[in-house]
PDB file of C-alpha atoms in Angstrom:
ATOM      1  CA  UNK V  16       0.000   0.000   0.000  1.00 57.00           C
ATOM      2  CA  UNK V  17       1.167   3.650  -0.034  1.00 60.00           C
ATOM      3  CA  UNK V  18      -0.440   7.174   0.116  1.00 60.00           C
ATOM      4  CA  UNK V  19      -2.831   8.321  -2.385  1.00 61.00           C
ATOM      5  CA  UNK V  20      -3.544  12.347  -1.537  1.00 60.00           C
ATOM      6  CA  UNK V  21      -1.376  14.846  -3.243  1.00 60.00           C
ATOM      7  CA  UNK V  22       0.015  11.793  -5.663  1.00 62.00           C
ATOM      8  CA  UNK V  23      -0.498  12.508  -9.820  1.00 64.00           C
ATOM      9  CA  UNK V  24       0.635  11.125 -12.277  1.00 69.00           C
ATOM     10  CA  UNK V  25       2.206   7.566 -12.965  1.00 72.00           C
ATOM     11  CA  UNK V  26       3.219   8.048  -9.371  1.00 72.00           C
ATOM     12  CA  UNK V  27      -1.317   7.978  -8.086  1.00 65.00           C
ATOM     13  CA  UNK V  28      -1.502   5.670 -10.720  1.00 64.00           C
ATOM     14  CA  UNK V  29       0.693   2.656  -9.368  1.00 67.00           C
ATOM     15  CA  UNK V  30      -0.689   3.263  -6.124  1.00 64.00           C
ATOM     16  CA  UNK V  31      -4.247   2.913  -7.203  1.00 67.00           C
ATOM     17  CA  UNK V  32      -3.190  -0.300  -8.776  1.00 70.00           C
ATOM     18  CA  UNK V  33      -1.962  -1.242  -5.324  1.00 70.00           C
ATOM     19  CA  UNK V  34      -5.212  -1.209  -3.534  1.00 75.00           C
ATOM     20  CA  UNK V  35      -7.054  -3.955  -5.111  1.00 77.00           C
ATOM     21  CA  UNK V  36      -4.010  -6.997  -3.928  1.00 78.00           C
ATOM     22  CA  UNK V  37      -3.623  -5.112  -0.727  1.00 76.00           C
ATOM     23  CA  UNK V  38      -7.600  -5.420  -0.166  1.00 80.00           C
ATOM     24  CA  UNK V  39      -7.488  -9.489  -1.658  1.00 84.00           C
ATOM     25  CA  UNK V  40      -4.578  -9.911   1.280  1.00 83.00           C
ATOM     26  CA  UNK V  41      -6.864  -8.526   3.959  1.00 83.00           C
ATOM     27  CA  UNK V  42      -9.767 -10.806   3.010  1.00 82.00           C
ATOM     28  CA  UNK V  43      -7.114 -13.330   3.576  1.00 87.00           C
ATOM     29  CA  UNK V  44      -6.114 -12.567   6.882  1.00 85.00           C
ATOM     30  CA  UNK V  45      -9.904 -12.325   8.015  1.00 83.00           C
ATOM     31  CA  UNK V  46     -10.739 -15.575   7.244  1.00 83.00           C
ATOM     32  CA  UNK V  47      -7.770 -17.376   8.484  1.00 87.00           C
ATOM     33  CA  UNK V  48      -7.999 -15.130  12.286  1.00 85.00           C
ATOM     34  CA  UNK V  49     -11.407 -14.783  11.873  1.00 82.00           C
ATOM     35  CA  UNK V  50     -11.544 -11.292  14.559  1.00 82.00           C
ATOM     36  CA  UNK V  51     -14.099 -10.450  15.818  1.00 80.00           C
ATOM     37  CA  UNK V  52     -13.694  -6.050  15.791  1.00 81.00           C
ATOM     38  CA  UNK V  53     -11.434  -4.155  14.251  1.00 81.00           C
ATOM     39  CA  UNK V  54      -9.487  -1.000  15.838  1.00 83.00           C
ATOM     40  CA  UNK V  55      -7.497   1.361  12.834  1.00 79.00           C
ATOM     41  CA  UNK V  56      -4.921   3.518  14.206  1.00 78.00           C
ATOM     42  CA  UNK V  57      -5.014   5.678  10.790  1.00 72.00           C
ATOM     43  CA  UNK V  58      -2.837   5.937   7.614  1.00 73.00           C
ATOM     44  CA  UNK V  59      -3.346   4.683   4.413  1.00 73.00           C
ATOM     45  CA  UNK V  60      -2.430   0.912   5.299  1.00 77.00           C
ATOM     46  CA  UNK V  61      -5.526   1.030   7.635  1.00 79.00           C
ATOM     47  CA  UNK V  62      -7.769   1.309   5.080  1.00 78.00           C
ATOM     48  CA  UNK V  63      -7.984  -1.853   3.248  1.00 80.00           C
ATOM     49  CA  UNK V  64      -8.395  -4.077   6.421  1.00 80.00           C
ATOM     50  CA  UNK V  65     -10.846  -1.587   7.678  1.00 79.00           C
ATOM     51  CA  UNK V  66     -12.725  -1.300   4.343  1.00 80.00           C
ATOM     52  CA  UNK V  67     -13.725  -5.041   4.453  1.00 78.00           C
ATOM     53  CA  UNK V  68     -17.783  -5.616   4.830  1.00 73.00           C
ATOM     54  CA  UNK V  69     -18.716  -7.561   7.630  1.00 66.00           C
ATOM     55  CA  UNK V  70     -17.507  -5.578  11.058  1.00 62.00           C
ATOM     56  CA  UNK V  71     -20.862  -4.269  11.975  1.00 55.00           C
ATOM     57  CA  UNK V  72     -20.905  -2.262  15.218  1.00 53.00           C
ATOM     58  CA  UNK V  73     -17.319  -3.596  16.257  1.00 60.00           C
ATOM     59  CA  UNK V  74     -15.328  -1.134  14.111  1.00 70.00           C
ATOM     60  CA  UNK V  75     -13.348   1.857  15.919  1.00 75.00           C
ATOM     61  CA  UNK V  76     -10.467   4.576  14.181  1.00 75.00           C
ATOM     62  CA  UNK V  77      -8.284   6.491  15.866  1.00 81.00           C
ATOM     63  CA  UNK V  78      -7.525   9.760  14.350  1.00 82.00           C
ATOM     64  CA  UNK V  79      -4.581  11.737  16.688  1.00 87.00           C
ATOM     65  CA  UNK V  80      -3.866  14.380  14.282  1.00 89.00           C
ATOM     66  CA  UNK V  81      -6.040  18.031  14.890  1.00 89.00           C
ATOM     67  CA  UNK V  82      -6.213  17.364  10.800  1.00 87.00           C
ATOM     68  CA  UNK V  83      -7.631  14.139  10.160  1.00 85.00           C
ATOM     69  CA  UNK V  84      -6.140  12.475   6.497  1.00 80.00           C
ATOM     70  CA  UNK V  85      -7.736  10.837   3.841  1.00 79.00           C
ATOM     71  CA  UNK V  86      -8.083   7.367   5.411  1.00 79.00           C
ATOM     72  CA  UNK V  87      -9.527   8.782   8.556  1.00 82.00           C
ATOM     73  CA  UNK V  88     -12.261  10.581   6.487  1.00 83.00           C
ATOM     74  CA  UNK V  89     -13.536   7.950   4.881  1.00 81.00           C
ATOM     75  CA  UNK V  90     -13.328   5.216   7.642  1.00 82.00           C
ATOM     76  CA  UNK V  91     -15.341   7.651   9.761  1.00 82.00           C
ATOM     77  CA  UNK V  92     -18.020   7.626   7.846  1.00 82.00           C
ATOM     78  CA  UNK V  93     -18.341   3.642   8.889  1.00 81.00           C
ATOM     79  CA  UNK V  94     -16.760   3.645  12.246  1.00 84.00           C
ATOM     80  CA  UNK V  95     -19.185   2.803  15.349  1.00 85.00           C
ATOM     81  CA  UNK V  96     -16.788   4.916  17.370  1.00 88.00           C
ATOM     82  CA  UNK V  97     -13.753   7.301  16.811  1.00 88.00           C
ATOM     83  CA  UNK V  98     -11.035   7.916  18.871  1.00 89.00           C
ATOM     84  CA  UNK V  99      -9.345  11.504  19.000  1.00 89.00           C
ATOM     85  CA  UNK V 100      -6.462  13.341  19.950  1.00 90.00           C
ATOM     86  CA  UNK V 101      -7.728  16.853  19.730  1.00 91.00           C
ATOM     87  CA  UNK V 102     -11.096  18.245  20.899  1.00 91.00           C
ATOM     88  CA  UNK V 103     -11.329  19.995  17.214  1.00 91.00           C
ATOM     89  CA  UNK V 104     -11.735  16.736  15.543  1.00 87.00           C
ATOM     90  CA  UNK V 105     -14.231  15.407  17.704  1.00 88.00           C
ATOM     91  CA  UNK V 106     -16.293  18.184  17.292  1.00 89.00           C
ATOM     92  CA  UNK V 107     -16.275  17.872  13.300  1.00 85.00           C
ATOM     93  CA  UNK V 108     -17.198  13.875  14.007  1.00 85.00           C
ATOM     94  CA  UNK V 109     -20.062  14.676  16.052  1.00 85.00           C
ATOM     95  CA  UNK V 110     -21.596  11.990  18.962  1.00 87.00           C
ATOM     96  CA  UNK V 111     -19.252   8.733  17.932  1.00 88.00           C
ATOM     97  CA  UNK V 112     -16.537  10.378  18.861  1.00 90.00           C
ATOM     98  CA  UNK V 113     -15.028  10.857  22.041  1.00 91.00           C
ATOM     99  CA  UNK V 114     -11.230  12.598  22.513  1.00 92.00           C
ATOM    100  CA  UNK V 115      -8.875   9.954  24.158  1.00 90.00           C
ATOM    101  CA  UNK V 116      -5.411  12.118  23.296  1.00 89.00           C
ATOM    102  CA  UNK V 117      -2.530   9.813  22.000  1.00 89.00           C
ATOM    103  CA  UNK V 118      -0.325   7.455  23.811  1.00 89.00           C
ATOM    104  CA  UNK V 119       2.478   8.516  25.475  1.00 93.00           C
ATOM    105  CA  UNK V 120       4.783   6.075  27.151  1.00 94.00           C
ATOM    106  CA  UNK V 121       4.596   6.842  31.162  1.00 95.00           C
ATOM    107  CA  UNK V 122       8.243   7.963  31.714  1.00 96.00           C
ATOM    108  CA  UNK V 123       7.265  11.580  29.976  1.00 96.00           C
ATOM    109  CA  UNK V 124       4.428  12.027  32.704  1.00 95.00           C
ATOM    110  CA  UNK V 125       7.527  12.241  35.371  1.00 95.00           C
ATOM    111  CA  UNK V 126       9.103  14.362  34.261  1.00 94.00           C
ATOM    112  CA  UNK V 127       9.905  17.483  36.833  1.00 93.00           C
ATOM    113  CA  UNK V 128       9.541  20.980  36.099  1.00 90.00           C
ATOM    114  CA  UNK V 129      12.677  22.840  35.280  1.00 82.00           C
ATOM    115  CA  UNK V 130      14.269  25.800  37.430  1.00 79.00           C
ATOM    116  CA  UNK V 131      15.708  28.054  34.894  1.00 72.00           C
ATOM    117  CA  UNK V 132      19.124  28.768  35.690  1.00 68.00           C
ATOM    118  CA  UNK V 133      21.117  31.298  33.661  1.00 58.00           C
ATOM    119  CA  UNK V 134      22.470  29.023  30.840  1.00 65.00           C
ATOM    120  CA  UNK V 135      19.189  27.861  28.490  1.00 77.00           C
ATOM    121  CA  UNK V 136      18.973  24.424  27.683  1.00 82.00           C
ATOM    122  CA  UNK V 137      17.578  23.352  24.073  1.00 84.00           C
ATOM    123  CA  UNK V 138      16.785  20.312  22.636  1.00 85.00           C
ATOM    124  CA  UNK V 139      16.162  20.425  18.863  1.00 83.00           C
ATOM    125  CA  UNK V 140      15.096  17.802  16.654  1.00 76.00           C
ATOM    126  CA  UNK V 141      13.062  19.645  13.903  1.00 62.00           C
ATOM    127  CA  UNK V 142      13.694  16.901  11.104  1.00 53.00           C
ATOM    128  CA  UNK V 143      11.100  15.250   9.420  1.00 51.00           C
ATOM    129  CA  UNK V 144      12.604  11.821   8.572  1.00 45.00           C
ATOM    130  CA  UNK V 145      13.343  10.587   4.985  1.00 43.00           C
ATOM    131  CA  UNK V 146      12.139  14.392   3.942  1.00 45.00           C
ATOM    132  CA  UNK V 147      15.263  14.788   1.327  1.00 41.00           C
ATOM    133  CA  UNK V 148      13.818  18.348   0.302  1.00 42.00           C
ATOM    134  CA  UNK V 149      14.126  19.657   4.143  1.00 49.00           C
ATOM    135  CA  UNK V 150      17.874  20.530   4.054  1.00 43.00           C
ATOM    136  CA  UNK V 151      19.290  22.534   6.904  1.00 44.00           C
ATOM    137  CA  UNK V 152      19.691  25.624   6.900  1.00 51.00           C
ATOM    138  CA  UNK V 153      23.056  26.285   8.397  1.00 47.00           C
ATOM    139  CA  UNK V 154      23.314  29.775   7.622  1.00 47.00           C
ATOM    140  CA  UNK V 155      20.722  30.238  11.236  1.00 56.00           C
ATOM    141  CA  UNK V 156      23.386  29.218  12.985  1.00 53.00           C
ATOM    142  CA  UNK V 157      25.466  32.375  12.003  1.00 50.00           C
ATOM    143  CA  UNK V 158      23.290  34.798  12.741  1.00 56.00           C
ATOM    144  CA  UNK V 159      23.350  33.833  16.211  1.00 57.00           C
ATOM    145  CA  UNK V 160      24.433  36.306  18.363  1.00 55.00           C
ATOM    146  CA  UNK V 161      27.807  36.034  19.667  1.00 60.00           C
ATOM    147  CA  UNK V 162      26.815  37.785  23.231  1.00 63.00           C
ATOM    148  CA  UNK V 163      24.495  34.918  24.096  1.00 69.00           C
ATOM    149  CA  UNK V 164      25.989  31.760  22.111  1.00 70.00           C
ATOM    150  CA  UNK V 165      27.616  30.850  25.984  1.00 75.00           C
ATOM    151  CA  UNK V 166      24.207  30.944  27.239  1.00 79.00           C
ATOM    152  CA  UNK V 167      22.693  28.062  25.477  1.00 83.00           C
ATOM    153  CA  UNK V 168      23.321  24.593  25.631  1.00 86.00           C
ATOM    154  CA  UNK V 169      21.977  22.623  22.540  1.00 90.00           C
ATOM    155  CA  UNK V 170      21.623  19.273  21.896  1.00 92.00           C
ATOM    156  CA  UNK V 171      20.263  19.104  18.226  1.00 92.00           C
ATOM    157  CA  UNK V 172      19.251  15.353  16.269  1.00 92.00           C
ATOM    158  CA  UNK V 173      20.129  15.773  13.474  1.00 90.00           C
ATOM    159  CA  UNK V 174      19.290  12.508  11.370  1.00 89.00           C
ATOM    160  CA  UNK V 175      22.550  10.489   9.364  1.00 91.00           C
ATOM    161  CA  UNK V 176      22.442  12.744   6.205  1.00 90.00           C
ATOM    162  CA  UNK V 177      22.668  16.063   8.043  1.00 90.00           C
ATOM    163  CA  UNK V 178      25.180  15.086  10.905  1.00 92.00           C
ATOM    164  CA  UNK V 179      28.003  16.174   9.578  1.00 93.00           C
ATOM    165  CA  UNK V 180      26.962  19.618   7.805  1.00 91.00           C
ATOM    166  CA  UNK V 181      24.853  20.461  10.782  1.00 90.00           C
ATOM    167  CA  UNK V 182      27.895  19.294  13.462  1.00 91.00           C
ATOM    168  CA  UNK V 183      30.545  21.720  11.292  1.00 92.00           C
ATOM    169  CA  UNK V 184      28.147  24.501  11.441  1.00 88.00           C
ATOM    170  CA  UNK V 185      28.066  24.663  15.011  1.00 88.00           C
ATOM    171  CA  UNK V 186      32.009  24.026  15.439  1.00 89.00           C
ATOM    172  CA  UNK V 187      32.594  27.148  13.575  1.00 88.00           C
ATOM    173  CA  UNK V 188      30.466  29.696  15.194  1.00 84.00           C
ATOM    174  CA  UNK V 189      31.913  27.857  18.091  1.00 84.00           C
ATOM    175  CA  UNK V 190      28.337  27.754  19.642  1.00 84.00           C
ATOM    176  CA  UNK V 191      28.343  24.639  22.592  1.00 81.00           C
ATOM    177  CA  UNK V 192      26.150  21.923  21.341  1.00 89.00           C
ATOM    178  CA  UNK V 193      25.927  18.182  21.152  1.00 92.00           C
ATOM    179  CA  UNK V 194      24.877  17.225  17.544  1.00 93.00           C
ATOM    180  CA  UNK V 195      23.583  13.773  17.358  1.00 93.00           C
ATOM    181  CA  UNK V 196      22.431  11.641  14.554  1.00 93.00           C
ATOM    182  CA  UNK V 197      19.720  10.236  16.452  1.00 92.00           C
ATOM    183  CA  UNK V 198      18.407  10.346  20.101  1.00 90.00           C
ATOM    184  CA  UNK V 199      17.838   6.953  22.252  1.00 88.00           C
ATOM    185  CA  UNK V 200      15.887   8.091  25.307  1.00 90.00           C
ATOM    186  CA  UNK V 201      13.477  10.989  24.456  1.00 92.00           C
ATOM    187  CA  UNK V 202      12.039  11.383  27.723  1.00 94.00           C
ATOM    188  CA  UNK V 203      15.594  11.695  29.555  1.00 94.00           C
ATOM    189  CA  UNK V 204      16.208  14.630  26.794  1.00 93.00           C
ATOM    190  CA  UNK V 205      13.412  16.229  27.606  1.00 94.00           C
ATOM    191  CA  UNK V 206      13.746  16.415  30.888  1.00 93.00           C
ATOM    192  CA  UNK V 207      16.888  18.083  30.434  1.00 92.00           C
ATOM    193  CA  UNK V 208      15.212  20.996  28.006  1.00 92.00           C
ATOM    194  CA  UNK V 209      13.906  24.034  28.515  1.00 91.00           C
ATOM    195  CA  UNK V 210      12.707  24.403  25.692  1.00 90.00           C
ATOM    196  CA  UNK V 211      11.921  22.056  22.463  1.00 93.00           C
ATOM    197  CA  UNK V 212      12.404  22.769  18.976  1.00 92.00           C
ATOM    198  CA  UNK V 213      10.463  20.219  16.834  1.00 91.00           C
ATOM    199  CA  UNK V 214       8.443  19.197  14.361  1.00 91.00           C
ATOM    200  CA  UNK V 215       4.341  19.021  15.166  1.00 91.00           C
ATOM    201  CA  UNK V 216       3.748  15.443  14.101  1.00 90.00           C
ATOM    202  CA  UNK V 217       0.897  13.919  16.763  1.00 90.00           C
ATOM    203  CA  UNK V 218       3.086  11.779  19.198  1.00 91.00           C
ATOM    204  CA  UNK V 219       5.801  14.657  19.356  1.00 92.00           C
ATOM    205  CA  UNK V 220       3.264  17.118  20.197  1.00 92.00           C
ATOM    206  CA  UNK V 221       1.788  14.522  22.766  1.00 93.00           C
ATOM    207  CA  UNK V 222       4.786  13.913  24.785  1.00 94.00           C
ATOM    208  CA  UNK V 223       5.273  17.595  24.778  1.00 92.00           C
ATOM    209  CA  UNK V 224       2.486  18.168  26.223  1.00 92.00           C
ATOM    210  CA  UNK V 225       2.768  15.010  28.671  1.00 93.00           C
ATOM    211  CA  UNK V 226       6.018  16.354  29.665  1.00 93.00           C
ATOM    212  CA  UNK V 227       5.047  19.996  30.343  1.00 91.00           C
ATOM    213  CA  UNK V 228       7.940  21.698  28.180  1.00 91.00           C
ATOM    214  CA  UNK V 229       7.948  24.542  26.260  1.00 90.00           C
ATOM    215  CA  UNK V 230       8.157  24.025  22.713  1.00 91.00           C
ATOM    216  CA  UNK V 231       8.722  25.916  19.102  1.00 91.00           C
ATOM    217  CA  UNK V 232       7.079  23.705  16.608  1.00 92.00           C
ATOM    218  CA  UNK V 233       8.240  23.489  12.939  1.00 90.00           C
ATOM    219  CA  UNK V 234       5.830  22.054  10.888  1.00 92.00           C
ATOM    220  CA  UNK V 235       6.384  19.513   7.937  1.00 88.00           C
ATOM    221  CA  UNK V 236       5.842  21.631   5.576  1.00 83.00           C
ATOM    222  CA  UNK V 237       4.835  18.901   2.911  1.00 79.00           C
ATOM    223  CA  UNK V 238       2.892  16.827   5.362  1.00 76.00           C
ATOM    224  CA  UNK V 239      -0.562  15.764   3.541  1.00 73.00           C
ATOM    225  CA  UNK V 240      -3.444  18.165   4.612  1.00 77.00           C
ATOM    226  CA  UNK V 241      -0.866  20.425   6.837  1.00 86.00           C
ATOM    227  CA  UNK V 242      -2.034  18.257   9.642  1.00 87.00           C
ATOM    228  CA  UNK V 243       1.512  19.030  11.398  1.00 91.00           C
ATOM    229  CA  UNK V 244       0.003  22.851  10.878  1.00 93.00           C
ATOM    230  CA  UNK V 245      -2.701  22.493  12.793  1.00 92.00           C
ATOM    231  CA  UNK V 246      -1.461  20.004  15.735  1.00 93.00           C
ATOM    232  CA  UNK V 247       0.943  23.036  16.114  1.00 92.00           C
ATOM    233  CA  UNK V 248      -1.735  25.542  15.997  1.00 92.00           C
ATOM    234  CA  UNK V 249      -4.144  23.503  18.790  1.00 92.00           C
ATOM    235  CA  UNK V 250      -1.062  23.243  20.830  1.00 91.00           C
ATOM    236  CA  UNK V 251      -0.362  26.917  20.665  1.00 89.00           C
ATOM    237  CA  UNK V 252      -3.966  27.368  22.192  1.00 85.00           C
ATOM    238  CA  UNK V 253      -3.676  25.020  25.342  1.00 79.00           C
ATOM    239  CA  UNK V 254       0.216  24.977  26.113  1.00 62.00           C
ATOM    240  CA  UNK V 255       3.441  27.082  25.745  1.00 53.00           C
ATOM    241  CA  UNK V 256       4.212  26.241  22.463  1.00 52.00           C
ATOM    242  CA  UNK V 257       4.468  28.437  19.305  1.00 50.00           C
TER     243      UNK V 257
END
């Protein structure tokens, strides 16, 4: 399966031609497990499994972006129940839906407030994976000013590709950061933060708001429907995030 809004071309074309095996291979799976209800967690692969006649009032979406995507839109309109992460989306849905938030693993709910000392502590990780028209902009870095570069302390993930251009950046504006190609334990780097520069994808924005950091949000600017747009924009309303 793969993604059908904002295709064209040969490119919607093969993908089309994709849904009728990946709809036979569901049918499969159905009779040999024979379930009973069916829970989609959204994106494009949900839809063929979820598509399938037969699930009668057992059948339940979750939808945990503020902007719900193609998939979501249509398996909403036969869903017995729909499962939110913002309050905005449930409204559109109406009665069968109820807003449960995303999940977020429990480590990020204990996370303790920070005391801001004089130094600011920032962790950034504003790459959308795999998005090989997102370069970095390196050129940021030197318009930092000089005055405060020995007042921040930045840990920035950079992903493989970037590593190195984003790492020699830093070294010669000589501004103190760890650059990393990827980080391990999120919810020990956010405890460390102050503040969190990111992209707005659902889960980030979740365990941002689970761990009670402020946050700039970046969003994907190709993401399909500018769903990253809006979880940034619902987070701006409830939290300290711009």
């Amino acid at each position: 399966m793969a993604g059908l809004k904002g295709k064209g071309g040969a490119t919607l074309f093969k993908n089309i031609a994709m849904l009728a095996p990946a709809m036979l291979d569901a049918q499969r799976v159905l009779r040999k497990h024979k379930p009973v209800a069916a829970f989609g967690v959204g994106g494009y692969a949900a839809g063929p499994m979820l598509l399938q006649p037969g699930w009668g009032a057992c059948q339940m979406s979750s939808s945990t972006n503020a902007e719900p995507g193609l998939t979501n839109k249509v398996l909403a309109r036969i869903s017995t129940r729909i499962a939110t992460g913002y309050e905005i989306s449930a409204r559109a849905w109406g009665g069968k839906a109820i807003v449960t938030g995303c999940p977020v693993r429990p480590e990020f709910f204990y996370i303790p407030p920070r005391q801001l000392g004089k130094a600011v502590s920032v962790c950034s990780s504003p790459r959308e994976p795999g998005s090989a028209s997102d370069q970095p902009d390196s050129s940021r870095l030197h318009r930092s000013p000089r005055h405060r570069k020995n007042e921040l302390a930045i840990v920035h993930q950079t992903g493989e590709r970037d590593y190195n251009a984003v790492r020699t950046a830093y070294a010669r504006r000589e501004i103190n950061a760890e650059v990393v190609p990827f980080l391990t334990n999120m919810a020990e780097r956010f405890a460390w933060a102050d503040i969190i520069v990111c992209r707005a994808g659902a889960i980030t924005a979740a365990e941002i708001a689970a761990a009670g950091r402020a946050a700039i949000f970046i969003p994907f600017g190709r993401a399909t429907d500018s769903h990253q747009l809006r979880n940034a924009q619902e987070m701006s309303r409830a939290a300290p995030a711009a």
